[in-house]
Amino acid sequence: MAQHSEKAKARLNSVNAALESGSLATVQRLINSGLAPQDVAHLLESSPPKVREILWELVDSELEGEVLQHLSEELQGHFLRDMTAEQVANVTSDLDIDDVADILQQLPERVTQEVLDVMDQQDRSRLEQVLGYPEDSAGGLMNTDTITIRADITLEVVLRYLRRHKELPDMTDALLVVNRNNEFIGSLSLRKLLVGDPQQTVREVMSTDTRVIHASQHETEVAKLFERHDLVSAPVVDAQGQLLGRITIDDVVDVIRETADHSLMSMAGLDDEEDTFAPALKTSRRRAVWLGINLITAFMASAVIGLFDATIEKVVALAVLMPIVASMGGIAGSQVLTLVIRGQALGHLSSANFRWLFNRELIVAAINGVLWALVIAAITLLWFGDPGIAAIIGAAIIINLLVAAVSGAALPLIMKARGIDPALAGSVVLTTVTDVVGFLSFLGLATLFYL
Amino acid sequence: MAQHSEKAKARLNSVNAALESGSLATVQRLINSGLAPQDVAHLLESSPPKVREILWELVDSELEGEVLQHLSEELQGHFLRDMTAEQVANVTSDLDIDDVADILQQLPERVTQEVLDVMDQQDRSRLEQVLGYPEDSAGGLMNTDTITIRADITLEVVLRYLRRHKELPDMTDALLVVNRNNEFIGSLSLRKLLVGDPQQTVREVMSTDTRVIHASQHETEVAKLFERHDLVSAPVVDAQGQLLGRITIDDVVDVIRETADHSLMSMAGLDDEEDTFAPALKTSRRRAVWLGINLITAFMASAVIGLFDATIEKVVALAVLMPIVASMGGIAGSQVLTLVIRGQALGHLSSANFRWLFNRELIVAAINGVLWALVIAAITLLWFGDPGIAAIIGAAIIINLLVAAVSGAALPLIMKARGIDPALAGSVVLTTVTDVVGFLSFLGLATLFYL
């Protein structure tokens, strides 16, 4: 019978039940025979540290590699730290080269070399090729398990050649056609091979407009190509056009997931590889840094307020109302910031259309500035019965929303040009700007025109 | 020669150059022969409204369907609005059923019916089947272009049967095996078909542990299954186990992208289908709603400050320092909130491990609370030379960080249980809590112990 995802869920639940009742033998049996390695990895990711250690002890050593491959980098590093080079070489011996490379990159340089030393010659040279490229490049993402053929043979011969294999590599949707110099010249999809006339040659049937990826391309470029052209796999070549390997959609899906995750987590000052169940001390240390950075901006805002303490002393209503100006600016700015950061990620923004976007945001800020300035002024008038303060808060709102739009649109571009990640630094800088401008405009206008 | 992505980029640049120089004939030629439909769609997405209208006019009518399929829902709706039912039926005639269904879902009910009426019988009945399921379910995501075979034939026969096709559907990585009642019983991957002995029967070679998807499953469940098990396609069955169609990885990648996008955009109160280049008025209207909601919470914070105006009048330093307490609480809370929302999205959180996470967050809040309370108290002491205010702000920081941790962890769970999207509503409610508690604890403690 076909395996339903409900079954997997039910099994996962029985593991949890067995864990709670403390029957480790049952847990061990379920982990090693009932669950797929992916599900065991998911179970480990979803467990608090102590339970995690117990579960990992129960995983059969021949399954460890498969499970490791599906763990986050943080957890991979955690479990690998306690292994010897021989153990690492053993558990990774059955995995795809690109997955082994990912795992080895979690180890210190010295240990990686030790692991390479105990591997067999073929695995080592393949692995060294992948490790020679940056982790976030196409070369670091590629697999070397390609099936290559020549263009001048018939499909009949290809079919006979394939039957000599016991199995084809996972995610093989096409055979790659190379010339005698191992240069990539085209691809023959399995779908075409199956419907083609066996007497035709590969050259007659192969497709020559295949999207080719250069080993040095960044992984986000690769992901865009896969997404836009609905690819399952794509050949990777070096600068000379020689075939190095191929990239498959499963690894690209991970890149897409991680890139999207990165923006979300960065905007809250979190690491996207952050383990949901990291221990309290580790978590505290990481969060403390972000709180410290934000504290500096908070004190800058306070310093601005401090400039006007004499004004506030005379008109306490200003202290009551001032957070509104800062908060509205922060919200409006973060909307623009998020839109621009997403536009950058999707590749929608260029110098050609940025001016249009910038002007649009200024118009939007003006419209919403006037609208909400009127609403806030009206409420202020009703609350404090003072037309002066009402007029001043209205003016401050308009100023802050315009400044928020300018900063929200410009900051990501400036940061990206300087190599700073806008998702990480954008919101802190933006909040500083909208807080400072908000307090400065409101309290400053009050000091100038009201007292 | 193989087509490089640099070439596509160069072509896109020449379109932009031609657009700027106003030579529309060149643009038209490039769009209709030089660029892939995906790239034309990308060009439309990246263009301001007026340029967009001009470009769309230049797209050949036979390419319109292909281009439409790659546009965001918002833009699909925009261009479809001006078409007649016949035109819609025409431009979509060559597309996959699931893509046509997506496009039709952008039309008013009445128009969809008109389009169905002018389609041929077979297309209509297939389409009605897909349209019968919610857009965000497996049924709405599936395609009906499956190749099915019986279990008792030999691979030899399968190979001959396939050769009768001119081509196999895109993303076909397996043939689906059904019994005489059209119930799904297994799948035969092309990879196995190619290496298998031609005399073996399908039953001997097929895999029976294929992940099967139920038409009613939610699309995010489907995406998790594809991600976790590295699938290229998966069969979809109804409640009786009858094969309905299949889901392919290209559509799942879109789901993954949209789900991730949704969290990021929602947290800034933006619609994830939001067009980066929407006109100013439309954008203003959407943003105004979010600003209005946040204004309510800002006034609630002001009302809390207003309770203590007498206290502030006596000690202006309180007004200067109070934003620090609120801001630190907001930052700490949003970190917990983001972590929990991501944990929910990844399926890492359950009632079994939530208690652990909740306690961890309380410990982290206590550690960071004490740490930053000391730092802030020390700075306050240096700044105002007043140990009383220093002690009070320290205490308020600890209280607000603890409350922020509790709200950040609990809000997403409470909201999810009530069917509210935590990514959308979480940050507003959280900020309200940390602002109100921040001002209340700081000004309240000052009123009680300092005056």
PDB file of C-alpha atoms in Angstrom, chain A residues 1-6 9 20 36 38-39 42 45-46 48-49 70 159 162-163 165-166 168-172 184 190-191 193-196 198 208-212 214 217 221 225 227-230 232 249-250 253 256-257 260-261 263-265 267-270 272 274 276-281 283-284 287-288 290-292 294-295 298-299 302-303 305-306 309 312-313 316 319-324 327-328 331-332 334-336 338-339 342 346-349 352-353 356-357 360-361 363-364 367-368 371-372 375-376 379 383 439, chain B residues 1-6 9 20 36 38-39 42 45-46 48-49 70 159 162-163 165-166 168-172 184 190-191 193-196 198 208-212 214 217 221 225 227-230 232 249-250 253 256-257 260-261 263-265 267-270 272 274 276-281 283-284 287-288 290-292 294-295 298-299 302-303 305-306 309 312-313 316 319-324 327-328 331-332 334-336 338-339 342 346-349 352-353 356-357 360-361 363-364 367-368 371-372 375-376 379 383 439:
ATOM      1  CA  MET A   1       0.000   0.000   0.000  1.00  0.00           C
ATOM      2  CA  ALA A   2       1.051   3.543  -0.602  1.00  0.00           C
ATOM      3  CA  GLN A   3       2.531   5.401   2.302  1.00  0.00           C
ATOM      4  CA  HIS A   4       0.448   8.328   3.469  1.00  0.00           C
ATOM      5  CA  SER A   5       1.832  11.346   5.202  1.00  0.00           C
ATOM      6  CA  GLU A   6      -0.725  10.766   7.976  1.00  0.00           C
ATOM      7  CA  LYS A   9       2.693  11.787  11.474  1.00  0.00           C
ATOM      8  CA  GLU A  20       7.326  10.609  27.455  1.00  0.00           C
ATOM      9  CA  ALA A  36      12.512   7.981   7.374  1.00  0.00           C
ATOM     10  CA  GLN A  38      14.224  13.034   7.226  1.00  0.00           C
ATOM     11  CA  ASP A  39      11.634  12.448   9.937  1.00  0.00           C
ATOM     12  CA  HIS A  42      12.853  16.675  12.063  1.00  0.00           C
ATOM     13  CA  GLU A  45      15.270  19.632  15.348  1.00  0.00           C
ATOM     14  CA  SER A  46      12.038  19.741  17.339  1.00  0.00           C
ATOM     15  CA  PRO A  48      14.998  20.318  23.555  1.00  0.00           C
ATOM     16  CA  PRO A  49      18.760  19.748  24.067  1.00  0.00           C
ATOM     17  CA  HIS A  70      18.892  16.599   6.816  1.00  0.00           C
ATOM     18  CA  LEU A 159      19.287   2.667 -23.745  1.00  0.00           C
ATOM     19  CA  LEU A 162      21.799   2.710 -19.199  1.00  0.00           C
ATOM     20  CA  ARG A 163      20.667  -0.894 -18.637  1.00  0.00           C
ATOM     21  CA  HIS A 165      23.629   0.570 -14.504  1.00  0.00           C
ATOM     22  CA  LYS A 166      21.975  -0.810 -11.415  1.00  0.00           C
ATOM     23  CA  LEU A 168      20.620   6.146 -12.015  1.00  0.00           C
ATOM     24  CA  PRO A 169      21.530   8.971  -9.622  1.00  0.00           C
ATOM     25  CA  ASP A 170      18.645  10.641  -7.781  1.00  0.00           C
ATOM     26  CA  MET A 171      16.958  13.528  -9.607  1.00  0.00           C
ATOM     27  CA  THR A 172      18.378  12.452 -12.960  1.00  0.00           C
ATOM     28  CA  PHE A 184      29.205  20.437 -22.347  1.00  0.00           C
ATOM     29  CA  LEU A 190      14.911  11.069 -20.172  1.00  0.00           C
ATOM     30  CA  ARG A 191      11.498  12.125 -21.476  1.00  0.00           C
ATOM     31  CA  LEU A 193      14.969   9.487 -24.797  1.00  0.00           C
ATOM     32  CA  LEU A 194      11.822   7.479 -24.039  1.00  0.00           C
ATOM     33  CA  VAL A 195       9.667   8.841 -26.855  1.00  0.00           C
ATOM     34  CA  GLY A 196      12.466   9.100 -29.449  1.00  0.00           C
ATOM     35  CA  PRO A 198      15.925   4.368 -31.177  1.00  0.00           C
ATOM     36  CA  THR A 208      21.143  22.666 -27.056  1.00  0.00           C
ATOM     37  CA  ASP A 209      19.388  25.560 -25.331  1.00  0.00           C
ATOM     38  CA  THR A 210      19.866  24.058 -21.865  1.00  0.00           C
ATOM     39  CA  ARG A 211      20.513  26.630 -19.132  1.00  0.00           C
ATOM     40  CA  VAL A 212      24.124  26.213 -18.114  1.00  0.00           C
ATOM     41  CA  HIS A 214      28.928  28.586 -14.109  1.00  0.00           C
ATOM     42  CA  GLN A 217      27.732  31.918  -9.878  1.00  0.00           C
ATOM     43  CA  GLU A 221      21.387  33.449  -8.937  1.00  0.00           C
ATOM     44  CA  LEU A 225      17.271  30.468 -12.732  1.00  0.00           C
ATOM     45  CA  GLU A 227      12.584  29.133 -10.262  1.00  0.00           C
ATOM     46  CA  ARG A 228      12.121  31.118 -13.413  1.00  0.00           C
ATOM     47  CA  HIS A 229      12.639  28.238 -15.822  1.00  0.00           C
ATOM     48  CA  ASP A 230      11.133  25.383 -13.788  1.00  0.00           C
ATOM     49  CA  VAL A 232      14.825  19.909 -12.114  1.00  0.00           C
ATOM     50  CA  ILE A 249      16.240  21.093  -7.480  1.00  0.00           C
ATOM     51  CA  ASP A 250      16.305  19.561  -3.960  1.00  0.00           C
ATOM     52  CA  VAL A 253      14.798  24.357  -2.657  1.00  0.00           C
ATOM     53  CA  ILE A 256      15.261  29.283  -1.576  1.00  0.00           C
ATOM     54  CA  ARG A 257      14.081  28.367   1.914  1.00  0.00           C
ATOM     55  CA  ALA A 260      13.722  33.680   2.519  1.00  0.00           C
ATOM     56  CA  ASP A 261      14.342  32.646   6.122  1.00  0.00           C
ATOM     57  CA  SER A 263      15.397  38.082   5.586  1.00  0.00           C
ATOM     58  CA  LEU A 264      12.721  37.232   8.155  1.00  0.00           C
ATOM     59  CA  MET A 265      15.161  36.286  10.902  1.00  0.00           C
ATOM     60  CA  MET A 267      14.989  41.736  10.553  1.00  0.00           C
ATOM     61  CA  ALA A 268      14.574  40.612  14.175  1.00  0.00           C
ATOM     62  CA  GLY A 269      18.353  40.385  14.644  1.00  0.00           C
ATOM     63  CA  LEU A 270      18.297  36.585  14.677  1.00  0.00           C
ATOM     64  CA  ASP A 272      18.830  32.244  10.218  1.00  0.00           C
ATOM     65  CA  GLU A 274      19.452  29.700  14.759  1.00  0.00           C
ATOM     66  CA  THR A 276      14.773  26.931  17.836  1.00  0.00           C
ATOM     67  CA  PHE A 277      15.804  24.831  20.827  1.00  0.00           C
ATOM     68  CA  ALA A 278      19.259  26.191  21.565  1.00  0.00           C
ATOM     69  CA  PRO A 279      20.142  26.237  25.286  1.00  0.00           C
ATOM     70  CA  ALA A 280      19.272  29.345  27.334  1.00  0.00           C
ATOM     71  CA  LEU A 281      22.848  30.610  27.809  1.00  0.00           C
ATOM     72  CA  THR A 283      20.472  32.123  23.198  1.00  0.00           C
ATOM     73  CA  SER A 284      20.982  34.866  25.795  1.00  0.00           C
ATOM     74  CA  ARG A 287      20.186  38.096  21.772  1.00  0.00           C
ATOM     75  CA  ALA A 288      22.203  40.356  24.089  1.00  0.00           C
ATOM     76  CA  TRP A 290      21.079  42.814  19.323  1.00  0.00           C
ATOM     77  CA  LEU A 291      19.583  44.362  22.461  1.00  0.00           C
ATOM     78  CA  GLY A 292      22.850  46.243  23.028  1.00  0.00           C
ATOM     79  CA  ASN A 294      19.238  48.763  19.922  1.00  0.00           C
ATOM     80  CA  LEU A 295      20.015  50.272  23.315  1.00  0.00           C
ATOM     81  CA  ALA A 298      17.283  54.167  22.209  1.00  0.00           C
ATOM     82  CA  PHE A 299      19.719  56.359  24.140  1.00  0.00           C
ATOM     83  CA  SER A 302      16.512  59.871  24.731  1.00  0.00           C
ATOM     84  CA  ALA A 303      19.314  62.359  24.216  1.00  0.00           C
ATOM     85  CA  ILE A 305      14.255  64.328  24.185  1.00  0.00           C
ATOM     86  CA  GLY A 306      16.736  65.515  26.826  1.00  0.00           C
ATOM     87  CA  ASP A 309      13.411  68.944  28.982  1.00  0.00           C
ATOM     88  CA  ILE A 312       8.387  69.281  28.438  1.00  0.00           C
ATOM     89  CA  GLU A 313       8.456  70.640  31.985  1.00  0.00           C
ATOM     90  CA  VAL A 316       3.546  67.783  29.880  1.00  0.00           C
ATOM     91  CA  ALA A 319       5.610  63.940  26.723  1.00  0.00           C
ATOM     92  CA  VAL A 320       2.266  62.174  26.506  1.00  0.00           C
ATOM     93  CA  LEU A 321       1.986  62.591  22.732  1.00  0.00           C
ATOM     94  CA  MET A 322       5.585  62.268  21.553  1.00  0.00           C
ATOM     95  CA  PRO A 323       5.632  58.431  21.219  1.00  0.00           C
ATOM     96  CA  ILE A 324       2.857  58.710  18.609  1.00  0.00           C
ATOM     97  CA  SER A 327       5.821  55.203  16.305  1.00  0.00           C
ATOM     98  CA  MET A 328       3.914  56.275  13.168  1.00  0.00           C
ATOM     99  CA  ILE A 331       5.694  51.822  11.041  1.00  0.00           C
ATOM    100  CA  ALA A 332       5.563  53.767   7.771  1.00  0.00           C
ATOM    101  CA  SER A 334       9.432  49.724   7.970  1.00  0.00           C
ATOM    102  CA  GLN A 335       6.754  49.144   5.322  1.00  0.00           C
ATOM    103  CA  VAL A 336       8.879  50.868   2.690  1.00  0.00           C
ATOM    104  CA  THR A 338      10.437  45.674   3.738  1.00  0.00           C
ATOM    105  CA  LEU A 339       9.053  46.323   0.266  1.00  0.00           C
ATOM    106  CA  ARG A 342      11.910  42.122  -0.972  1.00  0.00           C
ATOM    107  CA  LEU A 346      13.330  39.190  -6.199  1.00  0.00           C
ATOM    108  CA  GLY A 347      15.601  41.170  -8.528  1.00  0.00           C
ATOM    109  CA  HIS A 348      12.820  43.651  -9.347  1.00  0.00           C
ATOM    110  CA  LEU A 349      14.785  46.789  -8.514  1.00  0.00           C
ATOM    111  CA  ALA A 352      16.027  52.346 -14.129  1.00  0.00           C
ATOM    112  CA  ASN A 353      12.945  51.927 -11.949  1.00  0.00           C
ATOM    113  CA  TRP A 356       9.930  55.896 -10.028  1.00  0.00           C
ATOM    114  CA  LEU A 357       9.599  53.866  -6.812  1.00  0.00           C
ATOM    115  CA  ARG A 360       5.848  56.913  -5.561  1.00  0.00           C
ATOM    116  CA  GLU A 361       6.872  56.442  -1.925  1.00  0.00           C
ATOM    117  CA  ILE A 363       3.616  60.659  -2.824  1.00  0.00           C
ATOM    118  CA  VAL A 364       2.285  57.835  -0.626  1.00  0.00           C
ATOM    119  CA  ILE A 367      -1.023  61.371   1.186  1.00  0.00           C
ATOM    120  CA  ASN A 368      -0.876  59.276   4.350  1.00  0.00           C
ATOM    121  CA  LEU A 371      -4.529  62.042   6.234  1.00  0.00           C
ATOM    122  CA  TRP A 372      -3.180  60.864   9.595  1.00  0.00           C
ATOM    123  CA  VAL A 375      -6.852  62.527  12.344  1.00  0.00           C
ATOM    124  CA  ILE A 376      -4.182  62.844  15.040  1.00  0.00           C
ATOM    125  CA  ILE A 379      -7.939  63.644  18.463  1.00  0.00           C
ATOM    126  CA  TRP A 383      -8.133  65.366  24.244  1.00  0.00           C
ATOM    127  CA  PHE A 439      11.107  63.621  18.683  1.00  0.00           C
TER     128      PHE A 439
ATOM    129  CA  MET B   1      25.755  26.546 -28.099  1.00  0.00           C
ATOM    130  CA  ALA B   2      24.359  26.325 -24.653  1.00  0.00           C
ATOM    131  CA  GLN B   3      22.388  29.304 -23.468  1.00  0.00           C
ATOM    132  CA  HIS B   4      24.008  31.192 -20.599  1.00  0.00           C
ATOM    133  CA  SER B   5      22.111  33.191 -18.043  1.00  0.00           C
ATOM    134  CA  GLU B   6      24.420  36.120 -18.797  1.00  0.00           C
ATOM    135  CA  LYS B   9      20.583  39.334 -18.619  1.00  0.00           C
ATOM    136  CA  GLU B  20      14.568  54.387 -22.710  1.00  0.00           C
ATOM    137  CA  ALA B  36      11.723  33.698 -22.642  1.00  0.00           C
ATOM    138  CA  GLN B  38       9.499  34.101 -17.826  1.00  0.00           C
ATOM    139  CA  ASP B  39      11.843  36.978 -18.573  1.00  0.00           C
ATOM    140  CA  HIS B  42       9.961  39.548 -14.874  1.00  0.00           C
ATOM    141  CA  GLU B  45       6.902  42.914 -12.721  1.00  0.00           C
ATOM    142  CA  SER B  46       9.892  45.273 -12.609  1.00  0.00           C
ATOM    143  CA  PRO B  48       6.273  51.121 -13.322  1.00  0.00           C
ATOM    144  CA  PRO B  49       2.561  51.097 -14.335  1.00  0.00           C
ATOM    145  CA  HIS B  70       4.510  33.669 -14.703  1.00  0.00           C
ATOM    146  CA  LEU B 159       8.659   1.430 -23.510  1.00  0.00           C
ATOM    147  CA  LEU B 162       5.734   5.612 -24.463  1.00  0.00           C
ATOM    148  CA  ARG B 163       7.217   5.749 -27.968  1.00  0.00           C
ATOM    149  CA  HIS B 165       3.694   9.680 -27.515  1.00  0.00           C
ATOM    150  CA  LYS B 166       5.189  12.684 -29.227  1.00  0.00           C
ATOM    151  CA  LEU B 168       5.801  13.316 -22.160  1.00  0.00           C
ATOM    152  CA  PRO B 169       4.340  16.015 -19.865  1.00  0.00           C
ATOM    153  CA  ASP B 170       6.852  18.390 -18.251  1.00  0.00           C
ATOM    154  CA  MET B 171       8.370  17.239 -14.967  1.00  0.00           C
ATOM    155  CA  THR B 172       7.395  13.620 -15.602  1.00  0.00           C
ATOM    156  CA  PHE B 184      -3.306   4.403  -7.294  1.00  0.00           C
ATOM    157  CA  LEU B 190      11.678   6.719 -15.446  1.00  0.00           C
ATOM    158  CA  ARG B 191      15.056   5.997 -13.861  1.00  0.00           C
ATOM    159  CA  LEU B 193      12.240   1.935 -16.237  1.00  0.00           C
ATOM    160  CA  LEU B 194      15.496   2.734 -18.037  1.00  0.00           C
ATOM    161  CA  VAL B 195      17.758   0.416 -16.028  1.00  0.00           C
ATOM    162  CA  GLY B 196      15.224  -2.403 -15.599  1.00  0.00           C
ATOM    163  CA  PRO B 198      12.503  -5.228 -20.284  1.00  0.00           C
ATOM    164  CA  THR B 208       4.856   1.012  -3.572  1.00  0.00           C
ATOM    165  CA  ASP B 209       6.097   3.349  -0.851  1.00  0.00           C
ATOM    166  CA  THR B 210       5.443   6.480  -2.921  1.00  0.00           C
ATOM    167  CA  ARG B 211       4.277   9.486  -0.906  1.00  0.00           C
ATOM    168  CA  VAL B 212       0.646  10.004  -1.820  1.00  0.00           C
ATOM    169  CA  HIS B 214      -4.755  13.753  -0.623  1.00  0.00           C
ATOM    170  CA  GLN B 217      -4.355  18.529   2.076  1.00  0.00           C
ATOM    171  CA  GLU B 221       1.651  20.392   4.045  1.00  0.00           C
ATOM    172  CA  LEU B 225       6.421  16.685   2.128  1.00  0.00           C
ATOM    173  CA  GLU B 227      10.988  19.445   0.865  1.00  0.00           C
ATOM    174  CA  ARG B 228      11.522  16.708   3.366  1.00  0.00           C
ATOM    175  CA  HIS B 229      11.571  13.854   0.879  1.00  0.00           C
ATOM    176  CA  ASP B 230      13.176  15.603  -2.105  1.00  0.00           C
ATOM    177  CA  VAL B 232       9.985  15.983  -8.097  1.00  0.00           C
ATOM    178  CA  ILE B 249       8.000  20.564  -7.821  1.00  0.00           C
ATOM    179  CA  ASP B 250       7.788  23.788  -9.894  1.00  0.00           C
ATOM    180  CA  VAL B 253       8.605  25.955  -5.225  1.00  0.00           C
ATOM    181  CA  ILE B 256       7.490  27.694  -0.611  1.00  0.00           C
ATOM    182  CA  ARG B 257       8.433  31.125  -1.962  1.00  0.00           C
ATOM    183  CA  ALA B 260       8.108  32.549   3.222  1.00  0.00           C
ATOM    184  CA  ASP B 261       7.274  35.858   1.572  1.00  0.00           C
ATOM    185  CA  SER B 263       5.632  35.977   6.893  1.00  0.00           C
ATOM    186  CA  LEU B 264       8.112  38.702   5.935  1.00  0.00           C
ATOM    187  CA  MET B 265       5.535  40.975   4.306  1.00  0.00           C
ATOM    188  CA  MET B 267       5.077  41.426   9.747  1.00  0.00           C
ATOM    189  CA  ALA B 268       5.249  44.874   8.106  1.00  0.00           C
ATOM    190  CA  GLY B 269       1.494  44.842   7.423  1.00  0.00           C
ATOM    191  CA  LEU B 270       2.001  44.328   3.699  1.00  0.00           C
ATOM    192  CA  ASP B 272       2.465  39.277   0.078  1.00  0.00           C
ATOM    193  CA  GLU B 274       1.675  43.292  -3.181  1.00  0.00           C
ATOM    194  CA  THR B 276       6.303  46.502  -5.921  1.00  0.00           C
ATOM    195  CA  PHE B 277       5.231  48.997  -8.568  1.00  0.00           C
ATOM    196  CA  ALA B 278       1.575  49.505  -7.693  1.00  0.00           C
ATOM    197  CA  PRO B 279       0.316  53.053  -8.320  1.00  0.00           C
ATOM    198  CA  ALA B 280       0.586  55.600  -5.497  1.00  0.00           C
ATOM    199  CA  LEU B 281      -3.130  55.826  -4.680  1.00  0.00           C
ATOM    200  CA  THR B 283      -0.498  51.798  -2.237  1.00  0.00           C
ATOM    201  CA  SER B 284      -1.602  54.686  -0.010  1.00  0.00           C
ATOM    202  CA  ARG B 287      -0.778  51.298   3.876  1.00  0.00           C
ATOM    203  CA  ALA B 288      -3.287  53.645   5.523  1.00  0.00           C
ATOM    204  CA  TRP B 290      -1.987  49.441   8.788  1.00  0.00           C
ATOM    205  CA  LEU B 291      -1.027  52.934   9.990  1.00  0.00           C
ATOM    206  CA  GLY B 292      -4.538  53.356  11.398  1.00  0.00           C
ATOM    207  CA  ASN B 294      -0.960  51.110  14.741  1.00  0.00           C
ATOM    208  CA  LEU B 295      -2.276  54.558  15.625  1.00  0.00           C
ATOM    209  CA  ALA B 298       0.059  54.339  19.892  1.00  0.00           C
ATOM    210  CA  PHE B 299      -2.817  56.238  21.496  1.00  0.00           C
ATOM    211  CA  SER B 302      -0.139  57.709  25.190  1.00  0.00           C
ATOM    212  CA  ALA B 303      -3.157  57.203  27.406  1.00  0.00           C
ATOM    213  CA  ILE B 305       1.594  58.069  29.884  1.00  0.00           C
ATOM    214  CA  GLY B 306      -1.272  60.522  30.367  1.00  0.00           C
ATOM    215  CA  ASP B 309       1.348  63.513  33.765  1.00  0.00           C
ATOM    216  CA  ILE B 312       6.340  63.643  34.705  1.00  0.00           C
ATOM    217  CA  GLU B 313       5.717  67.320  35.499  1.00  0.00           C
ATOM    218  CA  VAL B 316      11.127  65.432  33.541  1.00  0.00           C
ATOM    219  CA  ALA B 319       9.904  61.547  30.022  1.00  0.00           C
ATOM    220  CA  VAL B 320      13.434  61.497  28.675  1.00  0.00           C
ATOM    221  CA  LEU B 321      14.066  57.880  29.700  1.00  0.00           C
ATOM    222  CA  MET B 322      10.679  56.234  29.179  1.00  0.00           C
ATOM    223  CA  PRO B 323      11.137  55.383  25.453  1.00  0.00           C
ATOM    224  CA  ILE B 324      14.123  53.196  26.411  1.00  0.00           C
ATOM    225  CA  SER B 327      11.877  50.075  23.002  1.00  0.00           C
ATOM    226  CA  MET B 328      13.960  47.375  24.737  1.00  0.00           C
ATOM    227  CA  ILE B 331      12.973  44.451  20.503  1.00  0.00           C
ATOM    228  CA  ALA B 332      13.205  41.525  22.932  1.00  0.00           C
ATOM    229  CA  SER B 334       9.869  40.662  18.526  1.00  0.00           C
ATOM    230  CA  GLN B 335      12.848  38.311  18.656  1.00  0.00           C
ATOM    231  CA  VAL B 336      10.816  35.709  20.539  1.00  0.00           C
ATOM    232  CA  THR B 338       9.802  35.820  15.103  1.00  0.00           C
ATOM    233  CA  LEU B 339      11.439  32.667  16.437  1.00  0.00           C
ATOM    234  CA  ARG B 342       9.255  30.495  12.205  1.00  0.00           C
ATOM    235  CA  LEU B 346       8.733  24.775  10.006  1.00  0.00           C
ATOM    236  CA  GLY B 347       6.498  22.516  12.081  1.00  0.00           C
ATOM    237  CA  HIS B 348       9.028  22.389  14.932  1.00  0.00           C
ATOM    238  CA  LEU B 349       6.618  23.438  17.676  1.00  0.00           C
ATOM    239  CA  ALA B 352       5.313  18.559  23.879  1.00  0.00           C
ATOM    240  CA  ASN B 353       8.180  21.005  23.429  1.00  0.00           C
ATOM    241  CA  TRP B 356      10.479  23.833  27.347  1.00  0.00           C
ATOM    242  CA  LEU B 357      10.724  26.724  24.888  1.00  0.00           C
ATOM    243  CA  ARG B 360      13.933  28.842  28.060  1.00  0.00           C
ATOM    244  CA  GLU B 361      12.599  32.214  26.923  1.00  0.00           C
ATOM    245  CA  ILE B 363      15.395  32.325  31.552  1.00  0.00           C
ATOM    246  CA  VAL B 364      16.831  34.238  28.570  1.00  0.00           C
ATOM    247  CA  ILE B 367      19.479  36.924  32.110  1.00  0.00           C
ATOM    248  CA  ASN B 368      19.248  39.719  29.528  1.00  0.00           C
ATOM    249  CA  LEU B 371      22.311  42.400  32.353  1.00  0.00           C
ATOM    250  CA  TRP B 372      20.764  45.364  30.542  1.00  0.00           C
ATOM    251  CA  VAL B 375      23.905  48.748  32.142  1.00  0.00           C
ATOM    252  CA  ILE B 376      20.939  51.107  31.744  1.00  0.00           C
ATOM    253  CA  ILE B 379      24.195  55.048  32.407  1.00  0.00           C
ATOM    254  CA  TRP B 383      23.550  60.982  33.260  1.00  0.00           C
ATOM    255  CA  PHE B 439       5.382  52.954  30.353  1.00  0.00           C
TER     256      PHE B 439
END
